Amino acid sequence: MNILVCLKQVPDTPDVKIDPQTNTLIRDGIKTITNPFDTYALEEGVRIKERYGGRVSAVTMGPPQAEQVLRDAISTGADDAVLLSDSAFAGADTLATAYTLARAISKLGPYDLVICGRQTIDGDTGQVGPELAEMLGVSFVAYVSRTEEISDGWLRVRRMVEDGYEVIETPLPAVITVVKEINVPRLPSLRGLTRAKSVAIPVWTAQELGIDPGTVGLSGSATRVIKVFFPQRVRRGETLQGDLPSQVSRLVDRLREAHLI
Ligand SMILES: Cc1cc2nc3c(=O)[nH]c(=O)nc-3n(C[C@H](O)[C@H](O)[C@H](O)COP(=O)(O)OP(=O)(O)OC[C@H]3O[C@@H](n4cnc5c(N)ncnc54)[C@H](O)[C@@H]3O)c2cc1C
């Protein structure tokens, strides 16, 4: 099994700040982590490798410091990793992100399974997995909560739905996104930590991927963020006048008007 796991570096805070000039995240001085859902994706890849043999490769697209998520992935079981980093990739929307990842996956060679997290905790769209499958021309299963079996080029998984689960069989290669119920990610091993420190991680640019810079990053994005803002909460107090019975009656009217009773 050749397994590829896509991991993204995200801010380690729900309190993200937006630059009002550029409408992008202010990343300076913010501690980063591997997107939590992607740690489940990696763990599942490593478990499949342990069960069926093969290799797990970790891939991320991001600025040079995103290399850290790949070193962390190696410390917890990935065999190798590649960083996709180029100023041309900056400002990518989900489509441009998926396109860059798809080009890298195709360059990495034949694969059986691509595993992504169900969504990120910053962008939060859950679009990259399905877009990736579409671009690679392979089948896709979302919200996978258990890998049941892999045999004869077929994968059988459980996927979570609102009121239970579905069992899906799909031919390989395929892309899946996983939920946190799928496993408990392991801690780094001592051997893994040692390897992670010394292993060479190649960095692929747009040129190395044979990509026209106009098709990736902000210029290759089909969407533009026009405005990002936090809604202002306006509290409007009202003091009820009159004697107590009329205040109560007015209060009940107000609550009814607001459909609160
Ligand atoms: C309309 C729009 C405009 C945007 N404009 C900008 C912008 O101008 N500048 C900017 O910095 N960001 C921008 N973003 C955010 C950027 O598009 C996303 O961070 C990125 O495309 C990934 O989308 P997501 O975080 O929603 O991932 P999801 O679709 O929620 O991620 C699902 C899974 O895909 C994989 N994945 C996602 N991203 C990566 C990655 N980079 N590397 C490896 N695996 C990955 C992971 O396994 C992840 O769990 C924009 C987003 C939108 C929706």
PDB file of C-alpha atoms and ligand atoms in Angstrom:
ATOM      1  CA  MET A   1       0.000   0.000   0.000  1.00  0.00           C
ATOM      2  CA  ASN A   2       1.322   3.414  -0.972  1.00  0.00           C
ATOM      3  CA  ILE A   3      -0.445   5.816   1.353  1.00  0.00           C
ATOM      4  CA  LEU A   4      -0.331   9.613   1.172  1.00  0.00           C
ATOM      5  CA  VAL A   5      -1.486  11.759   4.054  1.00  0.00           C
ATOM      6  CA  CYS A   6      -2.249  15.469   3.601  1.00  0.00           C
ATOM      7  CA  LEU A   7      -1.552  17.612   6.656  1.00  0.00           C
ATOM      8  CA  LYS A   8      -1.965  21.346   7.138  1.00  0.00           C
ATOM      9  CA  GLN A   9      -0.308  23.687   9.634  1.00  0.00           C
ATOM     10  CA  VAL A  10      -2.916  25.807  11.425  1.00  0.00           C
ATOM     11  CA  PRO A  11      -2.891  28.486  14.175  1.00  0.00           C
ATOM     12  CA  ASP A  12      -3.093  26.997  17.676  1.00  0.00           C
ATOM     13  CA  THR A  13      -5.887  29.341  18.683  1.00  0.00           C
ATOM     14  CA  PRO A  14      -9.553  29.833  17.893  1.00  0.00           C
ATOM     15  CA  ASP A  15      -8.924  33.567  18.418  1.00  0.00           C
ATOM     16  CA  VAL A  16      -7.684  34.293  14.888  1.00  0.00           C
ATOM     17  CA  LYS A  17      -7.060  37.912  13.893  1.00  0.00           C
ATOM     18  CA  ILE A  18      -7.711  39.223  10.396  1.00  0.00           C
ATOM     19  CA  ASP A  19      -5.589  41.884   8.691  1.00  0.00           C
ATOM     20  CA  PRO A  20      -8.214  44.495   7.690  1.00  0.00           C
ATOM     21  CA  GLN A  21      -6.066  45.636   4.733  1.00  0.00           C
ATOM     22  CA  THR A  22      -5.463  42.250   3.100  1.00  0.00           C
ATOM     23  CA  ASN A  23      -8.374  40.219   4.559  1.00  0.00           C
ATOM     24  CA  THR A  24      -5.972  37.388   5.364  1.00  0.00           C
ATOM     25  CA  LEU A  25      -5.046  35.761   8.661  1.00  0.00           C
ATOM     26  CA  ILE A  26      -2.407  37.492  10.781  1.00  0.00           C
ATOM     27  CA  ARG A  27      -0.002  34.597  11.333  1.00  0.00           C
ATOM     28  CA  ASP A  28       2.943  36.506  12.865  1.00  0.00           C
ATOM     29  CA  GLY A  29       3.640  35.548  16.456  1.00  0.00           C
ATOM     30  CA  ILE A  30       0.937  32.880  16.490  1.00  0.00           C
ATOM     31  CA  LYS A  31       1.852  29.389  17.677  1.00  0.00           C
ATOM     32  CA  THR A  32       1.028  26.743  15.098  1.00  0.00           C
ATOM     33  CA  ILE A  33       0.098  23.059  15.263  1.00  0.00           C
ATOM     34  CA  THR A  34      -0.793  20.263  12.891  1.00  0.00           C
ATOM     35  CA  ASN A  35      -4.502  20.499  12.093  1.00  0.00           C
ATOM     36  CA  PRO A  36      -5.949  18.099  14.726  1.00  0.00           C
ATOM     37  CA  PHE A  37      -8.064  16.118  12.205  1.00  0.00           C
ATOM     38  CA  ASP A  38      -4.912  15.450  10.178  1.00  0.00           C
ATOM     39  CA  THR A  39      -3.278  13.653  13.114  1.00  0.00           C
ATOM     40  CA  TYR A  40      -6.121  11.080  12.856  1.00  0.00           C
ATOM     41  CA  ALA A  41      -5.510  10.846   9.099  1.00  0.00           C
ATOM     42  CA  LEU A  42      -1.828  10.127   9.713  1.00  0.00           C
ATOM     43  CA  GLU A  43      -2.533   7.580  12.445  1.00  0.00           C
ATOM     44  CA  GLU A  44      -4.941   5.738  10.141  1.00  0.00           C
ATOM     45  CA  GLY A  45      -2.335   5.687   7.382  1.00  0.00           C
ATOM     46  CA  VAL A  46       0.270   4.262   9.759  1.00  0.00           C
ATOM     47  CA  ARG A  47      -2.176   1.623  11.046  1.00  0.00           C
ATOM     48  CA  ILE A  48      -3.037   0.555   7.474  1.00  0.00           C
ATOM     49  CA  LYS A  49       0.686   0.290   6.695  1.00  0.00           C
ATOM     50  CA  GLU A  50       1.218  -1.834   9.823  1.00  0.00           C
ATOM     51  CA  ARG A  51      -1.648  -4.129   8.774  1.00  0.00           C
ATOM     52  CA  TYR A  52      -1.010  -4.434   5.030  1.00  0.00           C
ATOM     53  CA  GLY A  53       2.592  -3.256   4.546  1.00  0.00           C
ATOM     54  CA  GLY A  54       3.730  -0.337   2.391  1.00  0.00           C
ATOM     55  CA  ARG A  55       4.769   3.280   2.922  1.00  0.00           C
ATOM     56  CA  VAL A  56       3.233   6.422   4.333  1.00  0.00           C
ATOM     57  CA  SER A  57       4.225   9.749   2.808  1.00  0.00           C
ATOM     58  CA  ALA A  58       3.207  13.040   4.395  1.00  0.00           C
ATOM     59  CA  VAL A  59       2.481  16.096   2.223  1.00  0.00           C
ATOM     60  CA  THR A  60       1.810  19.695   3.146  1.00  0.00           C
ATOM     61  CA  MET A  61       1.490  22.935   1.256  1.00  0.00           C
ATOM     62  CA  GLY A  62       2.472  26.001   3.215  1.00  0.00           C
ATOM     63  CA  PRO A  63       5.214  28.488   4.096  1.00  0.00           C
ATOM     64  CA  PRO A  64       8.741  27.186   4.941  1.00  0.00           C
ATOM     65  CA  GLN A  65       7.843  26.815   8.650  1.00  0.00           C
ATOM     66  CA  ALA A  66       5.114  24.274   7.700  1.00  0.00           C
ATOM     67  CA  GLU A  67       8.027  21.805   7.514  1.00  0.00           C
ATOM     68  CA  GLN A  68       7.443  21.289  11.262  1.00  0.00           C
ATOM     69  CA  VAL A  69       4.160  19.385  10.660  1.00  0.00           C
ATOM     70  CA  LEU A  70       6.111  17.002   8.413  1.00  0.00           C
ATOM     71  CA  ARG A  71       8.831  16.430  11.024  1.00  0.00           C
ATOM     72  CA  ASP A  72       6.063  15.762  13.572  1.00  0.00           C
ATOM     73  CA  ALA A  73       4.468  13.319  11.098  1.00  0.00           C
ATOM     74  CA  ILE A  74       7.772  11.470  10.735  1.00  0.00           C
ATOM     75  CA  SER A  75       8.113  11.249  14.520  1.00  0.00           C
ATOM     76  CA  THR A  76       4.724   9.509  14.657  1.00  0.00           C
ATOM     77  CA  GLY A  77       5.155   7.026  11.826  1.00  0.00           C
ATOM     78  CA  ALA A  78       5.386   8.631   8.362  1.00  0.00           C
ATOM     79  CA  ASP A  79       8.233   7.186   6.281  1.00  0.00           C
ATOM     80  CA  ASP A  80       8.939  10.302   4.248  1.00  0.00           C
ATOM     81  CA  ALA A  81       7.558  13.744   3.551  1.00  0.00           C
ATOM     82  CA  VAL A  82       7.486  16.538   1.012  1.00  0.00           C
ATOM     83  CA  LEU A  83       6.869  20.252   1.552  1.00  0.00           C
ATOM     84  CA  LEU A  84       5.166  22.233  -1.211  1.00  0.00           C
ATOM     85  CA  SER A  85       6.331  25.783  -0.712  1.00  0.00           C
ATOM     86  CA  ASP A  86       6.606  28.716  -3.086  1.00  0.00           C
ATOM     87  CA  SER A  87       5.554  32.352  -2.872  1.00  0.00           C
ATOM     88  CA  ALA A  88       3.365  31.540  -5.898  1.00  0.00           C
ATOM     89  CA  PHE A  89       1.229  29.262  -3.671  1.00  0.00           C
ATOM     90  CA  ALA A  90       0.370  32.078  -1.214  1.00  0.00           C
ATOM     91  CA  GLY A  91      -3.247  33.179  -0.890  1.00  0.00           C
ATOM     92  CA  ALA A  92      -4.609  29.943  -2.387  1.00  0.00           C
ATOM     93  CA  ASP A  93      -8.293  29.177  -1.971  1.00  0.00           C
ATOM     94  CA  THR A  94      -9.412  25.562  -1.570  1.00  0.00           C
ATOM     95  CA  LEU A  95      -9.443  24.867  -5.329  1.00  0.00           C
ATOM     96  CA  ALA A  96      -5.881  26.159  -5.835  1.00  0.00           C
ATOM     97  CA  THR A  97      -4.766  24.241  -2.718  1.00  0.00           C
ATOM     98  CA  ALA A  98      -6.289  20.994  -4.013  1.00  0.00           C
ATOM     99  CA  TYR A  99      -4.737  21.568  -7.447  1.00  0.00           C
ATOM    100  CA  THR A 100      -1.239  22.015  -5.972  1.00  0.00           C
ATOM    101  CA  LEU A 101      -1.664  18.907  -3.785  1.00  0.00           C
ATOM    102  CA  ALA A 102      -2.992  16.905  -6.765  1.00  0.00           C
ATOM    103  CA  ARG A 103       0.037  17.838  -8.875  1.00  0.00           C
ATOM    104  CA  ALA A 104       2.396  16.810  -6.079  1.00  0.00           C
ATOM    105  CA  ILE A 105       0.572  13.504  -5.522  1.00  0.00           C
ATOM    106  CA  SER A 106       0.792  12.700  -9.234  1.00  0.00           C
ATOM    107  CA  LYS A 107       4.530  13.522  -9.164  1.00  0.00           C
ATOM    108  CA  LEU A 108       5.091  11.262  -6.135  1.00  0.00           C
ATOM    109  CA  GLY A 109       4.167   8.256  -8.273  1.00  0.00           C
ATOM    110  CA  PRO A 110       1.608   5.450  -8.055  1.00  0.00           C
ATOM    111  CA  TYR A 111      -0.488   5.532  -4.880  1.00  0.00           C
ATOM    112  CA  ASP A 112      -3.305   3.456  -3.424  1.00  0.00           C
ATOM    113  CA  LEU A 113      -4.883   5.733  -0.863  1.00  0.00           C
ATOM    114  CA  VAL A 114      -4.871   9.451  -0.019  1.00  0.00           C
ATOM    115  CA  ILE A 115      -6.049  10.316   3.496  1.00  0.00           C
ATOM    116  CA  CYS A 116      -7.107  13.805   4.597  1.00  0.00           C
ATOM    117  CA  GLY A 117      -8.699  15.199   7.733  1.00  0.00           C
ATOM    118  CA  ARG A 118     -12.435  15.931   7.525  1.00  0.00           C
ATOM    119  CA  GLN A 119     -11.724  19.693   7.705  1.00  0.00           C
ATOM    120  CA  THR A 120      -9.262  22.202   9.102  1.00  0.00           C
ATOM    121  CA  ILE A 121      -9.806  24.287  12.215  1.00  0.00           C
ATOM    122  CA  ASP A 122      -8.919  27.543  10.426  1.00  0.00           C
ATOM    123  CA  GLY A 123     -10.271  27.453   6.856  1.00  0.00           C
ATOM    124  CA  ASP A 124     -12.883  24.955   8.051  1.00  0.00           C
ATOM    125  CA  THR A 125     -14.394  24.276   4.627  1.00  0.00           C
ATOM    126  CA  GLY A 126     -13.906  20.512   4.270  1.00  0.00           C
ATOM    127  CA  GLN A 127     -13.525  21.094   0.515  1.00  0.00           C
ATOM    128  CA  VAL A 128      -9.926  20.091  -0.166  1.00  0.00           C
ATOM    129  CA  GLY A 129     -10.475  16.288   0.164  1.00  0.00           C
ATOM    130  CA  PRO A 130     -13.348  16.021  -2.352  1.00  0.00           C
ATOM    131  CA  GLU A 131     -11.701  18.516  -4.726  1.00  0.00           C
ATOM    132  CA  LEU A 132      -8.514  16.478  -4.615  1.00  0.00           C
ATOM    133  CA  ALA A 133     -10.385  13.268  -5.522  1.00  0.00           C
ATOM    134  CA  GLU A 134     -12.085  15.035  -8.423  1.00  0.00           C
ATOM    135  CA  MET A 135      -8.779  16.376  -9.745  1.00  0.00           C
ATOM    136  CA  LEU A 136      -7.049  12.998  -9.401  1.00  0.00           C
ATOM    137  CA  GLY A 137     -10.035  11.289 -11.071  1.00  0.00           C
ATOM    138  CA  VAL A 138     -10.471   8.737  -8.267  1.00  0.00           C
ATOM    139  CA  SER A 139     -13.338   7.824  -5.958  1.00  0.00           C
ATOM    140  CA  PHE A 140     -13.980   9.612  -2.662  1.00  0.00           C
ATOM    141  CA  VAL A 141     -15.476   8.737   0.712  1.00  0.00           C
ATOM    142  CA  ALA A 142     -16.029  11.441   3.385  1.00  0.00           C
ATOM    143  CA  TYR A 143     -16.298  11.150   7.196  1.00  0.00           C
ATOM    144  CA  VAL A 144     -14.662   7.717   7.428  1.00  0.00           C
ATOM    145  CA  SER A 145     -14.848   6.361  10.989  1.00  0.00           C
ATOM    146  CA  ARG A 146     -13.378   2.905  10.454  1.00  0.00           C
ATOM    147  CA  THR A 147     -11.228   1.128   7.871  1.00  0.00           C
ATOM    148  CA  GLU A 148     -12.818  -2.329   7.722  1.00  0.00           C
ATOM    149  CA  GLU A 149     -10.826  -4.149   5.062  1.00  0.00           C
ATOM    150  CA  ILE A 150      -8.574  -3.709   2.072  1.00  0.00           C
ATOM    151  CA  SER A 151      -8.264  -6.545  -0.448  1.00  0.00           C
ATOM    152  CA  ASP A 152      -7.918  -7.134  -4.192  1.00  0.00           C
ATOM    153  CA  GLY A 153      -7.757  -3.425  -4.975  1.00  0.00           C
ATOM    154  CA  TRP A 154     -10.914  -2.629  -2.953  1.00  0.00           C
ATOM    155  CA  LEU A 155     -11.359  -0.678   0.239  1.00  0.00           C
ATOM    156  CA  ARG A 156     -14.290  -1.209   2.638  1.00  0.00           C
ATOM    157  CA  VAL A 157     -14.922   1.578   5.166  1.00  0.00           C
ATOM    158  CA  ARG A 158     -17.550   2.842   7.552  1.00  0.00           C
ATOM    159  CA  ARG A 159     -18.568   6.459   7.131  1.00  0.00           C
ATOM    160  CA  MET A 160     -20.422   8.456   9.751  1.00  0.00           C
ATOM    161  CA  VAL A 161     -23.833   9.808   8.849  1.00  0.00           C
ATOM    162  CA  GLU A 162     -26.212  11.774  11.060  1.00  0.00           C
ATOM    163  CA  ASP A 163     -28.062   8.852  12.585  1.00  0.00           C
ATOM    164  CA  GLY A 164     -25.589   5.977  12.285  1.00  0.00           C
ATOM    165  CA  TYR A 165     -23.075   4.807   9.700  1.00  0.00           C
ATOM    166  CA  GLU A 166     -22.867   3.500   6.146  1.00  0.00           C
ATOM    167  CA  VAL A 167     -20.555   0.761   4.878  1.00  0.00           C
ATOM    168  CA  ILE A 168     -18.994   1.736   1.561  1.00  0.00           C
ATOM    169  CA  GLU A 169     -16.844  -0.318  -0.793  1.00  0.00           C
ATOM    170  CA  THR A 170     -14.744   1.540  -3.297  1.00  0.00           C
ATOM    171  CA  PRO A 171     -12.015   0.609  -5.751  1.00  0.00           C
ATOM    172  CA  LEU A 172      -8.493   1.862  -5.111  1.00  0.00           C
ATOM    173  CA  PRO A 173      -6.907   4.294  -5.623  1.00  0.00           C
ATOM    174  CA  ALA A 174      -9.212   6.518  -3.608  1.00  0.00           C
ATOM    175  CA  VAL A 175      -9.266   9.620  -1.416  1.00  0.00           C
ATOM    176  CA  ILE A 176     -10.891   9.499   2.020  1.00  0.00           C
ATOM    177  CA  THR A 177     -11.416  12.092   4.756  1.00  0.00           C
ATOM    178  CA  VAL A 178     -11.514  10.855   8.335  1.00  0.00           C
ATOM    179  CA  VAL A 179     -13.302  11.866  11.542  1.00  0.00           C
ATOM    180  CA  LYS A 180     -11.748  11.869  15.010  1.00  0.00           C
ATOM    181  CA  GLU A 181     -13.732   8.789  16.057  1.00  0.00           C
ATOM    182  CA  ILE A 182     -11.539   6.652  13.768  1.00  0.00           C
ATOM    183  CA  ASN A 183      -8.596   6.128  16.157  1.00  0.00           C
ATOM    184  CA  VAL A 184      -6.445   7.531  18.936  1.00  0.00           C
ATOM    185  CA  PRO A 185      -3.282   9.070  17.458  1.00  0.00           C
ATOM    186  CA  ARG A 186      -0.077   7.708  18.981  1.00  0.00           C
ATOM    187  CA  LEU A 187       2.599   9.785  20.673  1.00  0.00           C
ATOM    188  CA  PRO A 188       5.978  10.188  18.959  1.00  0.00           C
ATOM    189  CA  SER A 189       8.460   7.372  19.545  1.00  0.00           C
ATOM    190  CA  LEU A 190      12.057   8.023  20.594  1.00  0.00           C
ATOM    191  CA  ARG A 191      13.240   6.479  17.319  1.00  0.00           C
ATOM    192  CA  GLY A 192      10.744   8.606  15.406  1.00  0.00           C
ATOM    193  CA  LEU A 193      11.897  11.780  17.137  1.00  0.00           C
ATOM    194  CA  THR A 194      15.518  11.022  16.290  1.00  0.00           C
ATOM    195  CA  ARG A 195      14.645  10.333  12.642  1.00  0.00           C
ATOM    196  CA  ALA A 196      12.467  13.434  12.432  1.00  0.00           C
ATOM    197  CA  LYS A 197      15.390  15.636  13.467  1.00  0.00           C
ATOM    198  CA  SER A 198      17.773  14.411  10.799  1.00  0.00           C
ATOM    199  CA  VAL A 199      15.653  13.342   7.807  1.00  0.00           C
ATOM    200  CA  ALA A 200      15.912  15.488   4.676  1.00  0.00           C
ATOM    201  CA  ILE A 201      12.580  16.909   3.556  1.00  0.00           C
ATOM    202  CA  PRO A 202      12.480  17.963  -0.092  1.00  0.00           C
ATOM    203  CA  VAL A 203      10.812  21.269  -0.929  1.00  0.00           C
ATOM    204  CA  TRP A 204       8.902  21.386  -4.200  1.00  0.00           C
ATOM    205  CA  THR A 205       8.164  24.723  -5.849  1.00  0.00           C
ATOM    206  CA  ALA A 206       5.740  25.522  -8.670  1.00  0.00           C
ATOM    207  CA  GLN A 207       8.585  25.007 -11.119  1.00  0.00           C
ATOM    208  CA  GLU A 208       9.386  21.548  -9.747  1.00  0.00           C
ATOM    209  CA  LEU A 209       5.722  20.602 -10.031  1.00  0.00           C
ATOM    210  CA  GLY A 210       5.652  21.866 -13.637  1.00  0.00           C
ATOM    211  CA  ILE A 211       2.906  24.300 -12.662  1.00  0.00           C
ATOM    212  CA  ASP A 212       2.202  27.611 -14.359  1.00  0.00           C
ATOM    213  CA  PRO A 213       2.300  30.076 -11.372  1.00  0.00           C
ATOM    214  CA  GLY A 214      -0.869  31.696 -12.722  1.00  0.00           C
ATOM    215  CA  THR A 215      -2.856  28.533 -11.937  1.00  0.00           C
ATOM    216  CA  VAL A 216      -1.993  28.385  -8.227  1.00  0.00           C
ATOM    217  CA  GLY A 217      -2.035  30.703  -5.198  1.00  0.00           C
ATOM    218  CA  LEU A 218      -4.137  33.835  -5.250  1.00  0.00           C
ATOM    219  CA  SER A 219      -4.033  34.227  -9.040  1.00  0.00           C
ATOM    220  CA  GLY A 220      -5.188  30.615  -9.560  1.00  0.00           C
ATOM    221  CA  SER A 221      -8.018  30.945  -7.039  1.00  0.00           C
ATOM    222  CA  ALA A 222     -11.610  30.916  -8.224  1.00  0.00           C
ATOM    223  CA  THR A 223     -12.744  32.853  -5.156  1.00  0.00           C
ATOM    224  CA  ARG A 224     -11.715  36.154  -3.551  1.00  0.00           C
ATOM    225  CA  VAL A 225     -12.273  37.212   0.028  1.00  0.00           C
ATOM    226  CA  ILE A 226     -13.925  40.625  -0.314  1.00  0.00           C
ATOM    227  CA  LYS A 227     -14.354  41.300   3.384  1.00  0.00           C
ATOM    228  CA  VAL A 228     -13.779  39.452   6.639  1.00  0.00           C
ATOM    229  CA  PHE A 229     -15.271  40.861   9.824  1.00  0.00           C
ATOM    230  CA  PHE A 230     -16.530  39.908  13.242  1.00  0.00           C
ATOM    231  CA  PRO A 231     -20.173  40.868  13.689  1.00  0.00           C
ATOM    232  CA  GLN A 232     -20.587  43.661  16.251  1.00  0.00           C
ATOM    233  CA  ARG A 233     -22.865  42.637  19.088  1.00  0.00           C
ATOM    234  CA  VAL A 234     -25.166  45.529  19.921  1.00  0.00           C
ATOM    235  CA  ARG A 235     -26.993  45.289  23.243  1.00  0.00           C
ATOM    236  CA  ARG A 236     -30.164  47.316  23.335  1.00  0.00           C
ATOM    237  CA  GLY A 237     -31.547  47.589  26.870  1.00  0.00           C
ATOM    238  CA  GLU A 238     -35.029  48.776  27.618  1.00  0.00           C
ATOM    239  CA  THR A 239     -36.354  49.955  30.981  1.00  0.00           C
ATOM    240  CA  LEU A 240     -40.026  49.167  31.447  1.00  0.00           C
ATOM    241  CA  GLN A 241     -42.042  51.958  33.033  1.00  0.00           C
ATOM    242  CA  GLY A 242     -45.243  51.945  35.082  1.00  0.00           C
ATOM    243  CA  ASP A 243     -46.425  49.899  38.034  1.00  0.00           C
ATOM    244  CA  LEU A 244     -45.380  46.303  38.534  1.00  0.00           C
ATOM    245  CA  PRO A 245     -48.409  44.582  36.857  1.00  0.00           C
ATOM    246  CA  SER A 246     -48.070  46.719  33.702  1.00  0.00           C
ATOM    247  CA  GLN A 247     -44.302  46.123  33.597  1.00  0.00           C
ATOM    248  CA  VAL A 248     -44.903  42.354  33.803  1.00  0.00           C
ATOM    249  CA  SER A 249     -47.555  42.481  31.107  1.00  0.00           C
ATOM    250  CA  ARG A 250     -45.247  44.514  28.829  1.00  0.00           C
ATOM    251  CA  LEU A 251     -42.384  42.109  29.502  1.00  0.00           C
ATOM    252  CA  VAL A 252     -44.578  39.147  28.495  1.00  0.00           C
ATOM    253  CA  ASP A 253     -45.554  40.993  25.285  1.00  0.00           C
ATOM    254  CA  ARG A 254     -41.896  41.656  24.467  1.00  0.00           C
ATOM    255  CA  LEU A 255     -40.940  38.025  25.030  1.00  0.00           C
ATOM    256  CA  ARG A 256     -43.849  36.886  22.799  1.00  0.00           C
ATOM    257  CA  GLU A 257     -42.829  39.327  20.055  1.00  0.00           C
ATOM    258  CA  ALA A 258     -39.297  37.881  20.202  1.00  0.00           C
ATOM    259  CA  HIS A 259     -40.766  34.336  20.011  1.00  0.00           C
ATOM    260  CA  LEU A 260     -39.025  33.489  23.263  1.00  0.00           C
ATOM    261  CA  ILE A 261     -42.205  32.201  24.912  1.00  0.00           C
TER     262      ILE A 261
HETATM  263  C1  LIG B   1     -13.031  31.909  -0.349  1.00  0.00           C
HETATM  264  C2  LIG B   1     -11.718  31.615   0.332  1.00  0.00           C
HETATM  265  C3  LIG B   1     -10.635  32.455   0.130  1.00  0.00           C
HETATM  266  C4  LIG B   1      -9.433  32.242   0.789  1.00  0.00           C
HETATM  267  N1  LIG B   1      -8.409  33.105   0.604  1.00  0.00           N
HETATM  268  C5  LIG B   1      -7.263  32.912   1.288  1.00  0.00           C
HETATM  269  C6  LIG B   1      -6.206  33.817   1.170  1.00  0.00           C
HETATM  270  O1  LIG B   1      -6.322  34.813   0.476  1.00  0.00           O
HETATM  271  N2  LIG B   1      -5.057  33.552   1.871  1.00  0.00           N
HETATM  272  C7  LIG B   1      -4.929  32.439   2.665  1.00  0.00           C
HETATM  273  O2  LIG B   1      -3.887  32.237   3.274  1.00  0.00           O
HETATM  274  N3  LIG B   1      -5.923  31.577   2.777  1.00  0.00           N
HETATM  275  C8  LIG B   1      -7.092  31.787   2.119  1.00  0.00           C
HETATM  276  N4  LIG B   1      -8.098  30.926   2.280  1.00  0.00           N
HETATM  277  C9  LIG B   1      -7.891  29.775   3.087  1.00  0.00           C
HETATM  278  C10 LIG B   1      -7.329  28.675   2.211  1.00  0.00           C
HETATM  279  O3  LIG B   1      -8.071  28.509   1.077  1.00  0.00           O
HETATM  280  C11 LIG B   1      -7.403  27.405   2.965  1.00  0.00           C
HETATM  281  O4  LIG B   1      -6.593  27.493   4.104  1.00  0.00           O
HETATM  282  C12 LIG B   1      -6.943  26.221   2.152  1.00  0.00           C
HETATM  283  O5  LIG B   1      -7.402  26.278   0.836  1.00  0.00           O
HETATM  284  C13 LIG B   1      -7.413  24.918   2.753  1.00  0.00           C
HETATM  285  O6  LIG B   1      -8.793  24.983   2.947  1.00  0.00           O
HETATM  286  P1  LIG B   1      -9.352  24.584   4.332  1.00  0.00           P
HETATM  287  O7  LIG B   1      -8.456  25.134   5.382  1.00  0.00           O
HETATM  288  O8  LIG B   1     -10.789  24.953   4.398  1.00  0.00           O
HETATM  289  O9  LIG B   1      -9.167  22.988   4.295  1.00  0.00           O
HETATM  290  P2  LIG B   1     -10.251  21.826   4.401  1.00  0.00           P
HETATM  291  O10 LIG B   1     -10.884  21.623   3.072  1.00  0.00           O
HETATM  292  O11 LIG B   1     -11.151  22.057   5.574  1.00  0.00           O
HETATM  293  O12 LIG B   1      -9.221  20.665   4.689  1.00  0.00           O
HETATM  294  C14 LIG B   1      -9.557  19.291   4.556  1.00  0.00           C
HETATM  295  C15 LIG B   1      -8.288  18.507   4.585  1.00  0.00           C
HETATM  296  O13 LIG B   1      -7.503  18.774   3.407  1.00  0.00           O
HETATM  297  C16 LIG B   1      -6.112  18.724   3.730  1.00  0.00           C
HETATM  298  N5  LIG B   1      -5.497  20.047   3.504  1.00  0.00           N
HETATM  299  C17 LIG B   1      -6.089  21.264   3.490  1.00  0.00           C
HETATM  300  N6  LIG B   1      -5.191  22.222   3.245  1.00  0.00           N
HETATM  301  C18 LIG B   1      -3.991  21.612   3.117  1.00  0.00           C
HETATM  302  C19 LIG B   1      -2.656  22.053   2.873  1.00  0.00           C
HETATM  303  N7  LIG B   1      -2.350  23.335   2.702  1.00  0.00           N
HETATM  304  N8  LIG B   1      -1.668  21.120   2.807  1.00  0.00           N
HETATM  305  C20 LIG B   1      -1.939  19.801   2.973  1.00  0.00           C
HETATM  306  N9  LIG B   1      -3.178  19.320   3.215  1.00  0.00           N
HETATM  307  C21 LIG B   1      -4.182  20.208   3.285  1.00  0.00           C
HETATM  308  C22 LIG B   1      -6.010  18.309   5.213  1.00  0.00           C
HETATM  309  O14 LIG B   1      -5.956  16.917   5.285  1.00  0.00           O
HETATM  310  C23 LIG B   1      -7.352  18.815   5.758  1.00  0.00           C
HETATM  311  O15 LIG B   1      -7.760  18.150   6.938  1.00  0.00           O
HETATM  312  C24 LIG B   1      -9.308  31.125   1.645  1.00  0.00           C
HETATM  313  C25 LIG B   1     -10.395  30.272   1.817  1.00  0.00           C
HETATM  314  C26 LIG B   1     -11.591  30.500   1.179  1.00  0.00           C
HETATM  315  C27 LIG B   1     -12.772  29.576   1.392  1.00  0.00           C
END
